[in-house]
Amino acid sequence: MNYVPTENRQGVTDSELRQALAVALLVLSLGGAAVVWTLTSKASPPLHTRDVPLLDIVHRHTEALEQYPESFPLQVAVFWTNPGPEPQNPLPLVHALKEMGIPFFITRDLGQALRHRLVILYPSVDANTLTEPQAGELTEFVQRGGFIFAQNVFWGGMESLFGFRSFAPSRKRYHLAFSGTTDPIMKYLNRPEEREVSLGSDHLPEIIWSNGYVPGPGAEVLARFDDGSAALLMNSVGKGRVYLLGLSLLDVVLRSQNNRDYEAQRHYVNTFEPGADVWLLILRAWYENYARDYVRLATVPGGQRSALLLSHDVDWENSFAPGLDFSRIEKANHASSTFFIQTKYVDDANSKAFFFEPNLDTLRLLKAGGSTVGSHSIIHSRGFNKFQLGTGHEGYPSYQPRGLGFDTASGATVFGELRVSKQLLDGEIPGQNTIFFRAGHLRVPDSLPEALERSGYQFDSSFTADDVLSNFPYALPRALGFEEDSDIYEFPVTIEDEESPGFAKRVPQALEVVLANAENGAVSVVLVHSNESTLKAAAEQELLRQLPADILKTDMVSFGRFWRARDRLQWRVTPTSVPDQVVLQVKSDESVTGLTFEFQRPIATVTGGAALLPDHRHIVLPELMSDHDMSIRINYVQ
Ligand SMILES: [Zn+2]
């Protein structure tokens, strides 16, 4: 039977917690409205705007073979097994490898792939994928000491190499537990939330496709589905090893990241949920263990282990002034944050307008004090995910959206909420260029990535990390689909302040989630509404105070810029004629500081202005200018 990628795109239902939170947030804003609704709003002077051009979509991510060419021996070779006539593109694998900083190239040429030590077969192997001679080459490659990671191998001709007798497809396997304990690819799976993951809600009659394997003689079962069948197999053959996964990264990574999963999350927010990350961490451990003298691009700048990204949502008239207290505390703790501002210039059923003086002056003070500013829409509608896209020509003041009730609105569009809020923030705050967005109530329409990129944004933080099962930033696919990435990067919210019993009483739990992410090199995004600065600011200060020194504390815009440059970095490591020396060449599209590389072999000295860290295994690059090449010689300890 053929594997069919799960393509059900029906909307997922909200978790109860998500609804409870949304209600809590709504009550917060209605509470504000109740006080002022009867007052007559004074006519405010017109707001200043800056033009926001409507950009065209640039399809620069379409040709995987051209985009990811072979360039150095250490690269993992991705053998793309089905490029036509109905290709399943390698986007899910690209996400995983790029987020982990693993170098790779994509090829259709098996001979080219097998010249590299590590090979991934993607997305599947069936009876039509390989010829008999190619199957022989593959087996010989492993016997000689090659390493393969593959998913969904169905061809009987490959049974003995991959270590299975048979398999059974199903859409009714809901859980997976890792059972192998000593295999090196499990290195990063140490916590209970990583040892057992959910594949979908067992309240649903069907979820993603899985293939449960019956292991062959000698194969080791590293993970099992809830029906006992093998989900991940390891087979030693000669000097090499083969790993086989009975799931598709399309389903367990990309489907989770674009929130089209079958409610696989175990919580909505404020807990550690690495359900998609475990597959990235397995690939990372596979690469680090089997590559010879591996080199990896680290996820965090400056040799730090992780990053805490601080943010505040300003979605109430009295949430501006307390922002100054947060800003002061953050500065005193060598941190900074991003304020997501609701640019509410209309009165409606949810609240009166509040985007005027003196709130605008407070915003200017925040910005001048080193905080960064993002958009939190205009009317903060719970129905934002159902809004029409709009024309892209919405502008202030003719764009007149109104919230009508719980999740209904009139005159509102996705473009209007993004574009007009940016016009106003850029027009009212000196030096402001709004590139970060967070939706009200974290409601996300499918058109969000396109509308953001066409309005000049670069970053979004409108999902929760638990909901998308991901604690690494990632490129948001266009239309939240499976075909191509947009230019927008997503930074899902890890910790928020409203869930009962409130952030002030949850600091130890928050810290534990941050530490769990730090172990993986993942990041944690903290959202604290600035509606008061007594309890919440004290709680934030406590979190900052307890944070280990090797976790970076920064704002979302700064980290977003780093991540974007990192994601687009071109780099290669090649041997030189000098023994024990390699040269690292990097080229960045945009200027970036703090890029960090991790080396398996201890380093004695580096050139080119790079800093060698005390562990002799990490180097931090000097500032890289856009479109400049940099070459760094690395001399290993002999
Ligand atoms: Zn909000």
PDB file of N, CA, C and O and ligand atoms in Angstrom, residues 313 315 376 380 529, ligand 1:
ATOM      1  N   ASP A 313       2.427  42.764  25.687  1.00  0.00           N
ATOM      2  CA  ASP A 313       1.312  43.178  24.843  1.00  0.00           C
ATOM      3  C   ASP A 313       0.632  44.370  25.497  1.00  0.00           C
ATOM      4  O   ASP A 313       0.303  44.333  26.690  1.00  0.00           O
ATOM      5  N   ASP A 315      -2.583  46.197  25.131  1.00  0.00           N
ATOM      6  CA  ASP A 315      -3.878  46.075  24.459  1.00  0.00           C
ATOM      7  C   ASP A 315      -5.007  46.604  25.329  1.00  0.00           C
ATOM      8  O   ASP A 315      -6.110  46.078  25.334  1.00  0.00           O
ATOM      9  N   HIS A 376       0.367  45.062  17.473  1.00  0.00           N
ATOM     10  CA  HIS A 376      -0.583  44.111  18.056  1.00  0.00           C
ATOM     11  C   HIS A 376      -1.970  44.383  17.457  1.00  0.00           C
ATOM     12  O   HIS A 376      -2.960  44.336  18.161  1.00  0.00           O
ATOM     13  N   HIS A 380      -7.791  44.133  17.601  1.00  0.00           N
ATOM     14  CA  HIS A 380      -7.546  43.012  18.518  1.00  0.00           C
ATOM     15  C   HIS A 380      -8.748  42.077  18.540  1.00  0.00           C
ATOM     16  O   HIS A 380      -9.288  41.743  19.598  1.00  0.00           O
ATOM     17  N   HIS A 529       1.598  40.924  29.770  1.00  0.00           N
ATOM     18  CA  HIS A 529       0.798  42.123  29.482  1.00  0.00           C
ATOM     19  C   HIS A 529       1.224  43.221  30.446  1.00  0.00           C
ATOM     20  O   HIS A 529       1.367  42.978  31.654  1.00  0.00           O
TER      21      HIS A 529
HETATM   22 ZN    ZN B   1      -3.560  41.156  23.238  1.00  0.00          ZN
END
